[in-house]
Every structure is written in C-alpha cells, then in structure tokens.
Amino acid sequence: MAERRFIYGFHAVIAKLRHSADDVAEIFLDRQRQDARARDLVKLAETHKVRLIQTDPARLDGMAGGNARHQGVVALVTGAQRVLKLDDVLDTLSEPPLLLVLDGVQDPHNLGACLRVADAAGVHALIAPKDRACGLNATAVKVASGAAETVPYITVTNLARTLRELQERDILTVGAAGEADTDLYVIDQRGPLAWVLGAEGAGLRRLTRETCDQLARIPMLGSVESLNVSVASGICLFEARRQRGLQG
C-alpha cells in the first residue's frame, strides 16, 4: 500500500497540486475561508479533478497534529515525500519571498530545528546543497515536528549558482557572518529576501560568502562567539517578520 500522509499550508498544498497532483487524494479546506486565496485553491483543485472537502477548523487541527499554521487547508497525499524545485515555490507566491538558505549544516537535529524556526517565521522555502549537508532524513523530519511538511525543502547542486539565480529574481541575499560590519537590524528586510547561514563554528564557505549581496552580523554582547544555527536563524528571520509587520 502506498504511504499516505497529510501536508498542510497553502504554499505546500498548492505546490503539490501544481507539480504532482496525482499524489493528492483529497483536500480539506476550512469552510469559513471565503477569501481569494481559498477560492483560487478550489479552482485549482477542480482543474486537477481533486476532491475538495469543506470542513471545520477542529478537524483540520487534528489532521495537522495540532499545528496552528495549517492556514485552514490540509491535503491527504500518497507516495514518498518529494523535494521541490525553487521555481515550484517562488511561482506560487503573492508576497515578497522570505527564504532560508543553509550552507554546510550536517547535523540533522540542527536541520530539523531550522525547519521548525522557518515554519514559525512563515518562511516560504528552505534551501540547502545536496552535498556537504545532512539532507532531510528521518531524524531531521522527527525533530522538525511537522515543519518538514509545511516548509518546502529544496536541494540544489550548486549553492552559489542558486544564490545568483535568486539575485536575478531581485531577491536580496544576506549572509550571516560574525565579522560583518553591518548590523542585521539596520538592513531593510521588507522586500524579497534570503537569509544565508552556515554551520555553527565553520560558518559560511568562502564562495557562498562572496556570492551574497551583503553580510550582516548578530550583535553579540556576551562571551560566546557564535550561536547554534537554528537560534541564529530565528533571530534573523523574526527580524524580517518584525519589519514586515509579523504578517504570514
């Protein structure tokens, strides 16, 4: 029997519909949602002949395991979990992208924690290289506590080239680096943005660092020199959300 699981959130469900609709068995939508986003989802489901069921929020909460960020939409899908391409996600957005790029994070516990942070901050996708990274294994998925389903995880062959592709889309790429002269709080983060973070200790690789549009530091007032990558991600991403008015 094929694996069956729930995914939730508009970005995840729409991307799944557009690129592998045959894997979507049913979609459950909060009957109270009558906004344009919900109407577009209904039309997309009709186009792909996927059954859509209007239901109550409590049922959606149960399907999503109590995750409050399901946004009123849950889909039952079959088949193994698939990674997406960057365009799969960016082409579905109706707001400035907020992305998290991880360079060289090899501990799956850190990746899972970063996914949880990304979910909480409303990040549209997490990008990581195929090599020199742990990958979305079972440990990372477990630590993510459901965020592996809500945050699209995108692997790329060449991270520097991907950063340049983001820049061609007018997405600002900011690398977190302790030696940077610029404080993260003075950067305008309201537009399209990708935060780029390296592994704890090693930091960003040289080519990644050189490819970023700019570098920024987290002010450190104590004796420690660096933070865990998931903690640093949270600081950077929630500053972006603060500047955007914390609207997901």
CSV table of N, CA and C in Angstrom, one decimal, residues 10 29-40 42 54-55 72:
chain,number,residue,atom,x,y,z
A,10,PHE,N,-1.0,26.6,2.6
A,10,PHE,CA,-1.3,26.9,1.2
A,10,PHE,C,-0.1,26.7,0.3
A,29,LEU,N,-10.6,21.9,3.4
A,29,LEU,CA,-10.5,23.3,3.5
A,29,LEU,C,-11.5,23.9,4.5
A,30,ASP,N,-11.0,24.8,5.3
A,30,ASP,CA,-11.8,25.4,6.4
A,30,ASP,C,-13.0,26.1,5.7
A,31,ARG,N,-14.2,25.6,6.0
A,31,ARG,CA,-15.4,26.2,5.4
A,31,ARG,C,-15.6,27.7,5.6
A,32,GLN,N,-14.9,28.2,6.7
A,32,GLN,CA,-15.1,29.6,7.0
A,32,GLN,C,-14.2,30.5,6.1
A,33,ARG,N,-13.3,29.9,5.4
A,33,ARG,CA,-12.4,30.7,4.5
A,33,ARG,C,-13.1,30.9,3.1
A,34,GLN,N,-13.4,32.1,2.9
A,34,GLN,CA,-14.1,32.5,1.7
A,34,GLN,C,-13.3,33.6,0.9
A,35,ASP,N,-12.0,33.7,1.3
A,35,ASP,CA,-11.1,34.7,0.7
A,35,ASP,C,-10.6,34.3,-0.7
A,36,ALA,N,-9.9,35.2,-1.4
A,36,ALA,CA,-9.4,34.9,-2.7
A,36,ALA,C,-8.5,33.7,-2.8
A,37,ARG,N,-7.7,33.6,-1.7
A,37,ARG,CA,-6.7,32.5,-1.7
A,37,ARG,C,-7.4,31.2,-1.7
A,38,ALA,N,-8.5,31.1,-0.9
A,38,ALA,CA,-9.3,29.9,-0.8
A,38,ALA,C,-10.0,29.6,-2.1
A,39,ARG,N,-10.5,30.6,-2.7
A,39,ARG,CA,-11.2,30.4,-4.0
A,39,ARG,C,-10.3,30.0,-5.1
A,40,ASP,N,-9.1,30.5,-5.1
A,40,ASP,CA,-8.1,30.1,-6.1
A,40,ASP,C,-7.7,28.6,-5.9
A,42,VAL,N,-9.7,26.3,-4.6
A,42,VAL,CA,-10.9,25.5,-5.1
A,42,VAL,C,-10.8,25.3,-6.6
A,54,GLN,N,-15.1,20.7,2.3
A,54,GLN,CA,-15.2,21.8,3.2
A,54,GLN,C,-15.5,21.2,4.6
A,55,THR,N,-14.7,21.7,5.6
A,55,THR,CA,-14.8,21.1,6.9
A,55,THR,C,-14.6,22.2,8.0
A,72,GLY,N,-5.8,26.7,7.5
A,72,GLY,CA,-7.1,26.3,7.0
A,72,GLY,C,-7.2,25.4,5.8
